[in-house]
PDB file of C-alpha atoms in Angstrom:
ATOM      1  CA  MET A   1     -23.973 -34.762-187.794  1.00  0.00           C
ATOM      2  CA  HIS A   2     -21.296 -34.040-190.371  1.00  0.00           C
ATOM      3  CA  TYR A   3     -18.131 -36.360-190.128  1.00  0.00           C
ATOM      4  CA  TRP A   4     -16.089 -34.768-192.871  1.00  0.00           C
ATOM      5  CA  ARG A   5     -15.255 -31.290-194.088  1.00  0.00           C
ATOM      6  CA  PHE A   6     -14.521 -30.293-197.648  1.00  0.00           C
ATOM      7  CA  LEU A   7     -11.819 -27.824-198.689  1.00  0.00           C
ATOM      8  CA  ASP A   8     -11.177 -26.177-202.121  1.00  0.00           C
ATOM      9  CA  TYR A   9      -7.626 -25.906-203.364  1.00  0.00           C
ATOM     10  CA  TRP A  10      -6.647 -22.457-204.782  1.00  0.00           C
ATOM     11  CA  SER A  11      -3.516 -22.229-207.234  1.00  0.00           C
ATOM     12  CA  GLU A  12      -1.132 -19.468-206.390  1.00  0.00           C
ATOM     13  CA  GLY A  13      -0.071 -16.523-208.096  1.00  0.00           C
ATOM     14  CA  ASN A  14      -1.511 -13.896-210.386  1.00  0.00           C
ATOM     15  CA  ASP A  15      -3.851 -16.438-211.993  1.00  0.00           C
ATOM     16  CA  ARG A  16      -5.073 -17.520-208.610  1.00  0.00           C
ATOM     17  CA  LYS A  17      -7.771 -20.165-209.414  1.00  0.00           C
ATOM     18  CA  ASN A  18     -10.252 -22.488-207.700  1.00  0.00           C
ATOM     19  CA  LEU A  19     -10.148 -25.151-210.482  1.00  0.00           C
ATOM     20  CA  ILE A  20     -13.027 -27.295-208.807  1.00  0.00           C
ATOM     21  CA  GLU A  21     -15.291 -24.176-208.764  1.00  0.00           C
ATOM     22  CA  GLU A  22     -14.264 -23.494-212.399  1.00  0.00           C
ATOM     23  CA  TRP A  23     -15.347 -27.154-213.288  1.00  0.00           C
ATOM     24  CA  TYR A  24     -18.503 -26.911-211.364  1.00  0.00           C
ATOM     25  CA  ARG A  25     -19.700 -23.601-212.960  1.00  0.00           C
ATOM     26  CA  ASN A  26     -18.851 -24.864-216.497  1.00  0.00           C
ATOM     27  CA  GLU A  27     -21.168 -27.887-216.169  1.00  0.00           C
ATOM     28  CA  GLY A  28     -24.871 -28.064-216.081  1.00  0.00           C
ATOM     29  CA  GLU A  29     -27.307 -27.977-213.349  1.00  0.00           C
ATOM     30  CA  GLU A  30     -27.748 -31.911-213.352  1.00  0.00           C
ATOM     31  CA  LEU A  31     -23.935 -32.256-212.566  1.00  0.00           C
ATOM     32  CA  GLN A  32     -24.122 -29.441-210.085  1.00  0.00           C
ATOM     33  CA  ALA A  33     -27.123 -30.828-208.146  1.00  0.00           C
ATOM     34  CA  ALA A  34     -25.629 -34.478-208.083  1.00  0.00           C
ATOM     35  CA  PHE A  35     -22.098 -32.982-206.950  1.00  0.00           C
ATOM     36  CA  ASP A  36     -23.713 -31.009-204.129  1.00  0.00           C
ATOM     37  CA  THR A  37     -25.746 -33.958-203.003  1.00  0.00           C
ATOM     38  CA  ALA A  38     -22.689 -36.370-203.212  1.00  0.00           C
ATOM     39  CA  LEU A  39     -20.567 -34.003-201.089  1.00  0.00           C
ATOM     40  CA  ASN A  40     -23.565 -33.490-198.716  1.00  0.00           C
ATOM     41  CA  GLU A  41     -23.847 -37.517-198.344  1.00  0.00           C
ATOM     42  CA  LEU A  42     -20.098 -37.973-197.898  1.00  0.00           C
ATOM     43  CA  ALA A  43     -20.014 -35.320-195.298  1.00  0.00           C
ATOM     44  CA  GLY A  44     -22.700 -37.350-193.270  1.00  0.00           C
ATOM     45  CA  THR A  45     -20.823 -40.756-193.771  1.00  0.00           C
ATOM     46  CA  GLU A  46     -18.430 -41.444-191.304  1.00  0.00           C
ATOM     47  CA  ASP A  47     -16.487 -44.289-193.015  1.00  0.00           C
ATOM     48  CA  TRP A  48     -15.959 -44.062-196.781  1.00  0.00           C
ATOM     49  CA  ARG A  49     -13.881 -47.305-197.201  1.00  0.00           C
ATOM     50  CA  ASP A  50     -16.665 -49.508-198.681  1.00  0.00           C
ATOM     51  CA  LEU A  51     -18.533 -46.811-200.710  1.00  0.00           C
ATOM     52  CA  GLY A  52     -18.657 -48.104-204.133  1.00  0.00           C
ATOM     53  CA  TRP A  53     -18.577 -44.355-205.479  1.00  0.00           C
ATOM     54  CA  PHE A  54     -15.527 -43.309-203.650  1.00  0.00           C
ATOM     55  CA  LYS A  55     -12.299 -44.674-205.042  1.00  0.00           C
ATOM     56  CA  VAL A  56      -8.854 -44.431-203.606  1.00  0.00           C
ATOM     57  CA  LEU A  57      -6.479 -44.304-206.640  1.00  0.00           C
ATOM     58  CA  THR A  58      -3.516 -46.513-207.032  1.00  0.00           C
ATOM     59  CA  GLY A  59      -0.526 -46.958-209.397  1.00  0.00           C
ATOM     60  CA  LYS A  60       0.706 -43.690-211.027  1.00  0.00           C
ATOM     61  CA  HIS A  61      -1.881 -41.649-209.228  1.00  0.00           C
ATOM     62  CA  THR A  62      -1.523 -42.919-205.614  1.00  0.00           C
ATOM     63  CA  GLY A  63      -2.454 -40.381-203.126  1.00  0.00           C
ATOM     64  CA  LEU A  64      -5.416 -39.138-205.085  1.00  0.00           C
ATOM     65  CA  CYS A  65      -9.183 -40.063-204.503  1.00  0.00           C
ATOM     66  CA  GLU A  66     -12.006 -39.770-207.062  1.00  0.00           C
ATOM     67  CA  ILE A  67     -15.700 -39.352-206.364  1.00  0.00           C
ATOM     68  CA  LYS A  68     -17.788 -41.118-209.006  1.00  0.00           C
ATOM     69  CA  ILE A  69     -20.672 -39.218-210.203  1.00  0.00           C
ATOM     70  CA  ASP A  70     -22.595 -40.569-213.179  1.00  0.00           C
ATOM     71  CA  ILE A  71     -25.471 -38.692-214.671  1.00  0.00           C
ATOM     72  CA  PRO A  72     -27.895 -41.073-216.494  1.00  0.00           C
ATOM     73  CA  GLU A  73     -28.897 -40.332-219.985  1.00  0.00           C
ATOM     74  CA  ASN A  74     -32.596 -40.344-220.967  1.00  0.00           C
ATOM     75  CA  PRO A  75     -34.526 -42.377-221.919  1.00  0.00           C
ATOM     76  CA  VAL A  76     -33.970 -44.941-219.168  1.00  0.00           C
ATOM     77  CA  VAL A  77     -34.778 -48.600-219.952  1.00  0.00           C
ATOM     78  CA  PRO A  78     -36.496 -50.417-217.116  1.00  0.00           C
ATOM     79  CA  GLY A  79     -34.304 -53.017-215.441  1.00  0.00           C
ATOM     80  CA  ARG A  80     -31.168 -52.087-217.182  1.00  0.00           C
ATOM     81  CA  LYS A  81     -28.494 -49.576-215.880  1.00  0.00           C
ATOM     82  CA  PRO A  82     -28.847 -46.644-218.460  1.00  0.00           C
ATOM     83  CA  PRO A  83     -26.059 -45.030-220.357  1.00  0.00           C
ATOM     84  CA  ALA A  84     -24.496 -42.184-218.248  1.00  0.00           C
ATOM     85  CA  THR A  85     -22.164 -39.361-218.483  1.00  0.00           C
ATOM     86  CA  HIS A  86     -19.312 -39.969-215.885  1.00  0.00           C
ATOM     87  CA  TYR A  87     -17.918 -37.070-213.733  1.00  0.00           C
ATOM     88  CA  ARG A  88     -14.826 -37.534-211.702  1.00  0.00           C
ATOM     89  CA  PRO A  89     -14.100 -34.766-209.047  1.00  0.00           C
ATOM     90  CA  VAL A  90     -10.739 -35.576-207.787  1.00  0.00           C
ATOM     91  CA  GLY A  91      -8.858 -34.589-204.574  1.00  0.00           C
ATOM     92  CA  PHE A  92      -7.108 -35.994-201.504  1.00  0.00           C
ATOM     93  CA  ILE A  93      -7.642 -36.770-197.858  1.00  0.00           C
ATOM     94  CA  LYS A  94      -5.877 -34.529-195.606  1.00  0.00           C
ATOM     95  CA  ARG A  95      -4.745 -36.975-193.206  1.00  0.00           C
ATOM     96  CA  GLU A  96      -2.253 -39.721-192.594  1.00  0.00           C
ATOM     97  CA  PRO A  97      -2.590 -42.279-195.557  1.00  0.00           C
ATOM     98  CA  GLY A  98      -4.991 -45.098-194.792  1.00  0.00           C
ATOM     99  CA  GLU A  99      -7.394 -42.883-192.621  1.00  0.00           C
ATOM    100  CA  PHE A 100     -10.912 -42.941-194.068  1.00  0.00           C
ATOM    101  CA  ILE A 101     -13.047 -42.317-190.922  1.00  0.00           C
ATOM    102  CA  SER A 102     -13.674 -38.751-190.454  1.00  0.00           C
ATOM    103  CA  GLY A 103     -11.644 -35.777-191.431  1.00  0.00           C
ATOM    104  CA  GLU A 104     -10.984 -33.305-194.237  1.00  0.00           C
ATOM    105  CA  PHE A 105     -11.010 -33.739-198.092  1.00  0.00           C
ATOM    106  CA  VAL A 106      -9.343 -31.399-200.313  1.00  0.00           C
ATOM    107  CA  LEU A 107     -11.100 -30.942-203.768  1.00  0.00           C
ATOM    108  CA  LEU A 108      -8.489 -30.178-206.409  1.00  0.00           C
ATOM    109  CA  LEU A 109     -10.375 -30.289-209.856  1.00  0.00           C
ATOM    110  CA  GLY A 110     -13.008 -32.300-211.875  1.00  0.00           C
ATOM    111  CA  CYS A 111     -13.061 -33.991-215.025  1.00  0.00           C
ATOM    112  CA  LYS A 112     -15.210 -36.118-217.401  1.00  0.00           C
ATOM    113  CA  LYS A 113     -14.552 -39.659-218.177  1.00  0.00           C
ATOM    114  CA  SER A 114     -15.389 -41.361-221.450  1.00  0.00           C
ATOM    115  CA  GLY A 115     -14.175 -45.025-221.647  1.00  0.00           C
ATOM    116  CA  ARG A 116     -10.295 -44.636-220.671  1.00  0.00           C
ATOM    117  CA  SER A 117     -10.035 -41.034-221.649  1.00  0.00           C
ATOM    118  CA  TYR A 118     -10.589 -37.958-219.563  1.00  0.00           C
ATOM    119  CA  GLU A 119     -11.515 -34.520-220.376  1.00  0.00           C
ATOM    120  CA  PRO A 120      -9.138 -32.737-219.671  1.00  0.00           C
ATOM    121  CA  PRO A 121      -6.831 -35.540-220.674  1.00  0.00           C
ATOM    122  CA  ASN A 122      -3.977 -34.791-218.029  1.00  0.00           C
ATOM    123  CA  ALA A 123      -6.549 -34.140-215.291  1.00  0.00           C
ATOM    124  CA  PHE A 124      -5.017 -36.680-212.901  1.00  0.00           C
ATOM    125  CA  ASP A 125      -1.636 -35.793-213.613  1.00  0.00           C
ATOM    126  CA  LEU A 126      -2.470 -32.117-212.955  1.00  0.00           C
ATOM    127  CA  ALA A 127      -4.189 -33.023-209.684  1.00  0.00           C
ATOM    128  CA  LEU A 128      -1.225 -34.860-208.555  1.00  0.00           C
ATOM    129  CA  ASP A 129       1.174 -32.060-209.373  1.00  0.00           C
ATOM    130  CA  LEU A 130      -1.092 -29.781-207.459  1.00  0.00           C
ATOM    131  CA  LYS A 131      -1.159 -31.925-204.492  1.00  0.00           C
ATOM    132  CA  ARG A 132       2.685 -32.176-204.430  1.00  0.00           C
ATOM    133  CA  LYS A 133       3.003 -28.438-204.772  1.00  0.00           C
ATOM    134  CA  PHE A 134       0.844 -27.882-201.899  1.00  0.00           C
ATOM    135  CA  GLN A 135       2.052 -30.548-199.596  1.00  0.00           C
ATOM    136  CA  GLU A 136       5.704 -30.653-200.488  1.00  0.00           C
ATOM    137  CA  GLU A 137       6.300 -26.856-201.485  1.00  0.00           C
ATOM    138  CA  GLY A 138       3.547 -25.088-199.734  1.00  0.00           C
ATOM    139  CA  ARG A 139       2.313 -23.755-202.888  1.00  0.00           C
ATOM    140  CA  GLY A 140      -1.333 -22.701-203.144  1.00  0.00           C
ATOM    141  CA  ARG A 141      -3.803 -22.398-200.368  1.00  0.00           C
ATOM    142  CA  ILE A 142      -6.877 -24.448-199.141  1.00  0.00           C
ATOM    143  CA  HIS A 143     -10.021 -22.743-197.879  1.00  0.00           C
ATOM    144  CA  ALA A 144     -13.357 -24.297-196.784  1.00  0.00           C
ATOM    145  CA  HIS A 145     -15.611 -25.458-199.583  1.00  0.00           C
ATOM    146  CA  SER A 146     -17.718 -22.509-200.315  1.00  0.00           C
ATOM    147  CA  PHE A 147     -19.835 -22.798-203.643  1.00  0.00           C
TER     148      PHE A 147
ATOM    149  CA  MET B   1     -22.062 -28.873-195.420  1.00  0.00           C
ATOM    150  CA  LEU B   2     -25.202 -27.818-197.428  1.00  0.00           C
ATOM    151  CA  THR B   3     -26.350 -25.091-195.274  1.00  0.00           C
ATOM    152  CA  LEU B   4     -30.089 -23.918-195.458  1.00  0.00           C
ATOM    153  CA  SER B   5     -29.087 -20.603-196.894  1.00  0.00           C
ATOM    154  CA  LYS B   6     -26.602 -22.139-199.427  1.00  0.00           C
ATOM    155  CA  ILE B   7     -29.230 -24.634-200.670  1.00  0.00           C
ATOM    156  CA  TRP B   8     -31.829 -22.092-200.667  1.00  0.00           C
ATOM    157  CA  ASN B   9     -29.922 -19.875-202.738  1.00  0.00           C
ATOM    158  CA  LYS B  10     -29.234 -22.532-205.495  1.00  0.00           C
ATOM    159  CA  LEU B  11     -32.986 -23.431-205.467  1.00  0.00           C
ATOM    160  CA  ARG B  12     -33.820 -20.251-206.691  1.00  0.00           C
ATOM    161  CA  ASN B  13     -32.605 -21.536-210.132  1.00  0.00           C
ATOM    162  CA  LYS B  14     -35.526 -23.584-211.742  1.00  0.00           C
ATOM    163  CA  LYS B  15     -33.393 -25.889-213.668  1.00  0.00           C
ATOM    164  CA  TYR B  16     -31.209 -26.580-210.652  1.00  0.00           C
ATOM    165  CA  ARG B  17     -34.327 -27.088-208.455  1.00  0.00           C
ATOM    166  CA  LYS B  18     -35.519 -29.868-210.859  1.00  0.00           C
ATOM    167  CA  ALA B  19     -32.079 -31.431-210.904  1.00  0.00           C
ATOM    168  CA  PHE B  20     -31.623 -31.363-207.247  1.00  0.00           C
ATOM    169  CA  VAL B  21     -34.887 -33.122-206.768  1.00  0.00           C
ATOM    170  CA  GLY B  22     -33.724 -35.863-209.078  1.00  0.00           C
ATOM    171  CA  ALA B  23     -30.411 -36.124-207.524  1.00  0.00           C
ATOM    172  CA  GLU B  24     -31.966 -36.307-203.997  1.00  0.00           C
ATOM    173  CA  LEU B  25     -34.330 -39.054-205.033  1.00  0.00           C
ATOM    174  CA  LYS B  26     -31.703 -41.142-206.936  1.00  0.00           C
ATOM    175  CA  ARG B  27     -28.908 -40.608-204.637  1.00  0.00           C
ATOM    176  CA  GLY B  28     -30.923 -40.189-201.326  1.00  0.00           C
ATOM    177  CA  VAL B  29     -32.769 -43.460-201.196  1.00  0.00           C
ATOM    178  CA  PRO B  30     -29.589 -45.641-201.899  1.00  0.00           C
ATOM    179  CA  PHE B  31     -27.930 -43.500-199.129  1.00  0.00           C
ATOM    180  CA  GLN B  32     -30.650 -44.452-196.558  1.00  0.00           C
ATOM    181  CA  ILE B  33     -30.724 -47.986-197.420  1.00  0.00           C
ATOM    182  CA  ARG B  34     -26.939 -48.476-197.111  1.00  0.00           C
ATOM    183  CA  ALA B  35     -26.968 -46.360-193.851  1.00  0.00           C
ATOM    184  CA  MET B  36     -29.903 -48.387-192.331  1.00  0.00           C
ATOM    185  CA  ARG B  37     -28.348 -51.762-193.240  1.00  0.00           C
ATOM    186  CA  LYS B  38     -24.784 -50.757-191.720  1.00  0.00           C
ATOM    187  CA  LYS B  39     -26.730 -49.566-188.563  1.00  0.00           C
ATOM    188  CA  LEU B  40     -28.207 -53.156-188.252  1.00  0.00           C
ATOM    189  CA  GLY B  41     -24.977 -54.769-188.973  1.00  0.00           C
ATOM    190  CA  TRP B  42     -26.495 -56.504-191.800  1.00  0.00           C
ATOM    191  CA  SER B  43     -24.624 -57.686-194.854  1.00  0.00           C
ATOM    192  CA  GLN B  44     -26.172 -57.208-198.428  1.00  0.00           C
ATOM    193  CA  GLU B  45     -27.097 -60.790-198.449  1.00  0.00           C
ATOM    194  CA  LYS B  46     -29.062 -60.521-195.332  1.00  0.00           C
ATOM    195  CA  LEU B  47     -30.787 -57.611-196.491  1.00  0.00           C
ATOM    196  CA  ALA B  48     -31.583 -59.542-199.644  1.00  0.00           C
ATOM    197  CA  LEU B  49     -32.734 -62.275-197.815  1.00  0.00           C
ATOM    198  CA  ALA B  50     -35.199 -60.431-195.672  1.00  0.00           C
ATOM    199  CA  SER B  51     -36.319 -58.424-198.771  1.00  0.00           C
ATOM    200  CA  GLY B  52     -36.836 -61.445-201.113  1.00  0.00           C
ATOM    201  CA  LEU B  53     -34.332 -60.113-203.452  1.00  0.00           C
ATOM    202  CA  THR B  54     -30.747 -61.079-204.601  1.00  0.00           C
ATOM    203  CA  GLN B  55     -27.516 -59.490-203.264  1.00  0.00           C
ATOM    204  CA  GLY B  56     -26.945 -57.982-206.892  1.00  0.00           C
ATOM    205  CA  VAL B  57     -30.062 -56.192-206.573  1.00  0.00           C
ATOM    206  CA  ILE B  58     -29.381 -54.885-203.067  1.00  0.00           C
ATOM    207  CA  SER B  59     -25.911 -53.866-204.323  1.00  0.00           C
ATOM    208  CA  ARG B  60     -27.501 -51.844-207.311  1.00  0.00           C
ATOM    209  CA  ALA B  61     -29.945 -50.258-204.923  1.00  0.00           C
ATOM    210  CA  GLU B  62     -27.095 -48.953-202.898  1.00  0.00           C
ATOM    211  CA  ASP B  63     -25.469 -47.428-205.809  1.00  0.00           C
ATOM    212  CA  PRO B  64     -26.319 -43.863-206.151  1.00  0.00           C
ATOM    213  CA  ASN B  65     -24.899 -43.973-209.716  1.00  0.00           C
ATOM    214  CA  TYR B  66     -27.304 -46.720-210.827  1.00  0.00           C
ATOM    215  CA  GLY B  67     -30.195 -44.409-211.758  1.00  0.00           C
ATOM    216  CA  ASN B  68     -32.752 -46.993-212.379  1.00  0.00           C
ATOM    217  CA  LEU B  69     -34.117 -48.110-208.992  1.00  0.00           C
ATOM    218  CA  THR B  70     -37.657 -49.131-209.100  1.00  0.00           C
ATOM    219  CA  PHE B  71     -40.457 -48.514-206.663  1.00  0.00           C
ATOM    220  CA  ASN B  72     -41.037 -52.285-206.600  1.00  0.00           C
ATOM    221  CA  THR B  73     -37.429 -52.878-205.417  1.00  0.00           C
ATOM    222  CA  VAL B  74     -37.643 -50.019-202.758  1.00  0.00           C
ATOM    223  CA  LEU B  75     -40.773 -51.499-201.354  1.00  0.00           C
ATOM    224  CA  ASP B  76     -39.268 -54.945-201.210  1.00  0.00           C
ATOM    225  CA  ILE B  77     -36.588 -53.508-199.250  1.00  0.00           C
ATOM    226  CA  ALA B  78     -38.925 -51.463-197.027  1.00  0.00           C
ATOM    227  CA  SER B  79     -40.485 -54.746-196.137  1.00  0.00           C
ATOM    228  CA  GLY B  80     -37.065 -56.290-195.490  1.00  0.00           C
ATOM    229  CA  PHE B  81     -36.303 -53.593-192.980  1.00  0.00           C
ATOM    230  CA  ASP B  82     -40.008 -53.771-191.821  1.00  0.00           C
ATOM    231  CA  VAL B  83     -40.472 -50.008-192.324  1.00  0.00           C
ATOM    232  CA  ALA B  84     -42.708 -47.834-194.454  1.00  0.00           C
ATOM    233  CA  PHE B  85     -41.636 -45.911-197.550  1.00  0.00           C
ATOM    234  CA  ILE B  86     -43.688 -43.018-198.580  1.00  0.00           C
ATOM    235  CA  GLY B  87     -43.319 -41.173-201.764  1.00  0.00           C
ATOM    236  CA  ARG B  88     -44.996 -37.813-201.894  1.00  0.00           C
ATOM    237  CA  PHE B  89     -44.896 -34.274-202.913  1.00  0.00           C
ATOM    238  CA  VAL B  90     -43.448 -31.774-200.340  1.00  0.00           C
ATOM    239  CA  PRO B  91     -42.492 -28.171-200.543  1.00  0.00           C
ATOM    240  CA  PHE B  92     -38.951 -27.338-201.210  1.00  0.00           C
ATOM    241  CA  SER B  93     -38.277 -26.018-197.502  1.00  0.00           C
ATOM    242  CA  GLU B  94     -38.954 -29.584-196.447  1.00  0.00           C
ATOM    243  CA  LEU B  95     -36.493 -30.958-198.717  1.00  0.00           C
ATOM    244  CA  ALA B  96     -33.886 -28.225-197.735  1.00  0.00           C
ATOM    245  CA  LYS B  97     -34.347 -29.158-194.173  1.00  0.00           C
ATOM    246  CA  TRP B  98     -34.041 -32.804-194.710  1.00  0.00           C
ATOM    247  CA  VAL B  99     -30.874 -32.209-196.848  1.00  0.00           C
ATOM    248  CA  GLU B 100     -29.286 -29.667-194.373  1.00  0.00           C
ATOM    249  CA  ASN B 101     -29.584 -32.247-191.545  1.00  0.00           C
ATOM    250  CA  LEU B 102     -28.426 -35.464-193.535  1.00  0.00           C
ATOM    251  CA  SER B 103     -26.164 -38.011-192.125  1.00  0.00           C
ATOM    252  CA  GLU B 104     -25.951 -41.747-191.572  1.00  0.00           C
ATOM    253  CA  GLU B 105     -27.781 -41.196-188.102  1.00  0.00           C
ATOM    254  CA  SER B 106     -30.500 -38.605-189.262  1.00  0.00           C
ATOM    255  CA  VAL B 107     -31.849 -41.192-191.834  1.00  0.00           C
ATOM    256  CA  GLN B 108     -32.359 -44.100-189.249  1.00  0.00           C
ATOM    257  CA  VAL B 109     -35.893 -45.600-189.012  1.00  0.00           C
ATOM    258  CA  ALA B 110     -37.354 -48.002-186.242  1.00  0.00           C
ATOM    259  CA  ALA B 111     -38.706 -51.104-187.599  1.00  0.00           C
ATOM    260  CA  PHE B 112     -42.336 -51.954-187.090  1.00  0.00           C
ATOM    261  CA  GLU B 113     -41.600 -54.625-184.324  1.00  0.00           C
ATOM    262  CA  ASP B 114     -39.671 -51.844-182.245  1.00  0.00           C
ATOM    263  CA  GLU B 115     -42.475 -49.451-182.573  1.00  0.00           C
ATOM    264  CA  ASP B 116     -44.975 -52.129-181.842  1.00  0.00           C
ATOM    265  CA  ARG B 117     -43.205 -53.084-178.671  1.00  0.00           C
ATOM    266  CA  ALA B 118     -43.241 -49.371-177.499  1.00  0.00           C
ATOM    267  CA  ALA B 119     -46.813 -49.172-178.269  1.00  0.00           C
ATOM    268  CA  ALA B 120     -47.638 -52.493-176.502  1.00  0.00           C
ATOM    269  CA  SER B 121     -45.992 -51.331-173.275  1.00  0.00           C
ATOM    270  CA  VAL B 122     -48.659 -48.565-173.127  1.00  0.00           C
ATOM    271  CA  LEU B 123     -51.618 -50.061-174.630  1.00  0.00           C
ATOM    272  CA  GLY B 124     -50.909 -53.350-172.489  1.00  0.00           C
ATOM    273  CA  ARG B 125     -51.538 -51.259-169.322  1.00  0.00           C
ATOM    274  CA  ILE B 126     -55.095 -50.758-170.630  1.00  0.00           C
ATOM    275  CA  GLU B 127     -56.084 -54.015-172.642  1.00  0.00           C
ATOM    276  CA  PRO B 128     -55.046 -56.961-170.958  1.00  0.00           C
ATOM    277  CA  LEU B 129     -56.562 -56.484-167.448  1.00  0.00           C
ATOM    278  CA  GLY B 130     -59.822 -55.699-169.038  1.00  0.00           C
ATOM    279  CA  ILE B 131     -60.693 -53.243-166.300  1.00  0.00           C
ATOM    280  CA  ARG B 132     -63.026 -50.666-167.680  1.00  0.00           C
ATOM    281  CA  GLU B 133     -62.373 -48.168-164.875  1.00  0.00           C
ATOM    282  CA  LYS B 134     -58.583 -48.242-165.492  1.00  0.00           C
ATOM    283  CA  ALA B 135     -59.191 -47.647-169.280  1.00  0.00           C
ATOM    284  CA  VAL B 136     -61.322 -44.585-168.522  1.00  0.00           C
ATOM    285  CA  ALA B 137     -59.017 -43.368-165.857  1.00  0.00           C
ATOM    286  CA  GLN B 138     -56.202 -43.385-168.495  1.00  0.00           C
ATOM    287  CA  THR B 139     -58.324 -41.821-171.047  1.00  0.00           C
ATOM    288  CA  GLU B 140     -59.119 -39.115-168.584  1.00  0.00           C
ATOM    289  CA  GLU B 141     -55.420 -38.615-167.907  1.00  0.00           C
ATOM    290  CA  PHE B 142     -54.922 -38.326-171.734  1.00  0.00           C
ATOM    291  CA  LYS B 143     -57.627 -35.667-171.921  1.00  0.00           C
ATOM    292  CA  CYS B 144     -56.115 -33.765-169.055  1.00  0.00           C
ATOM    293  CA  GLY B 145     -52.697 -33.696-170.803  1.00  0.00           C
ATOM    294  CA  GLN B 146     -51.264 -36.051-167.987  1.00  0.00           C
ATOM    295  CA  TYR B 147     -50.950 -39.217-170.011  1.00  0.00           C
ATOM    296  CA  GLN B 148     -47.682 -39.091-171.727  1.00  0.00           C
ATOM    297  CA  PRO B 149     -46.482 -42.397-173.450  1.00  0.00           C
ATOM    298  CA  GLN B 150     -42.893 -42.606-173.868  1.00  0.00           C
ATOM    299  CA  MET B 151     -42.809 -42.723-177.574  1.00  0.00           C
ATOM    300  CA  THR B 152     -42.706 -40.627-180.458  1.00  0.00           C
ATOM    301  CA  GLY B 153     -44.386 -40.124-183.873  1.00  0.00           C
ATOM    302  CA  ALA B 154     -46.924 -42.656-185.468  1.00  0.00           C
ATOM    303  CA  ALA B 155     -46.746 -45.037-182.483  1.00  0.00           C
ATOM    304  CA  SER B 156     -47.684 -42.123-180.092  1.00  0.00           C
ATOM    305  CA  GLU B 157     -50.513 -41.037-182.423  1.00  0.00           C
ATOM    306  CA  LEU B 158     -51.771 -44.721-182.390  1.00  0.00           C
ATOM    307  CA  VAL B 159     -51.776 -44.764-178.456  1.00  0.00           C
ATOM    308  CA  ARG B 160     -53.474 -41.276-178.253  1.00  0.00           C
ATOM    309  CA  SER B 161     -56.227 -42.344-180.760  1.00  0.00           C
ATOM    310  CA  HIS B 162     -56.771 -45.485-178.812  1.00  0.00           C
ATOM    311  CA  ALA B 163     -56.976 -43.732-175.530  1.00  0.00           C
ATOM    312  CA  ALA B 164     -59.535 -41.179-176.989  1.00  0.00           C
ATOM    313  CA  SER B 165     -61.678 -43.878-178.499  1.00  0.00           C
TER     314      SER B 165
END
């Protein structure tokens, strides 16, 4: 049973883009498989509130959520958390604020995290801008997650 | 979410196949541990106690990004839930079906005690009375396809083999 449905945001205009798909295609198979698996698990999880790998952002980026996906680097040392590359797909819940039990999640874009810096560096500002344009100005479209 | 056709198309890429198996193992086991614990209404502390582990180990075992879960820890947790854990090689079609139907509900597993109770309710009709005729009659029912224990899976097989012996 799937409790959640995922949607992809498409920007408007001549350069109509699905940024989350572009990010996905530009990364390797390790990230692609982990991302697909993570979305599948989220879809089958009714309540996301205490999932350690799903985070509701606060402060400057309130309204956005990130999915934490870490790809461990080899070699793995037994008993220790291995160093990893941190990926952060970003989006928002298409419901009233504070609702985390079933619903729809809009995927905006993805980024890579290293320490306190992100690649692209303005990923969260851009994501917030896309969300605002969509929700307040009706710019852009959302379609069922398709890749 | 991940439909069979979508998964299968992606699995045609060998590199993706390998990565997907890794992702399913590394993320899937933590997903199931959390889902089973939640269903039981257990805290991480309670599962830790049942498993002979610390809460910190359970927390890491439920973290799909931890990436270093050991078989020994999984076996201890299996013991805590009183269920089996089998690691085995399977065809991709089996993995794809598992993934397509994945949810918190689909990964629930009955504990041995629950299975045993179900088994005993059927086996008990034969054993305690010690009436040979009754056992023979029940075995005959089984052979004729009329004997239908109300259980599924391994417990059902256990009863069948007992009745047949």
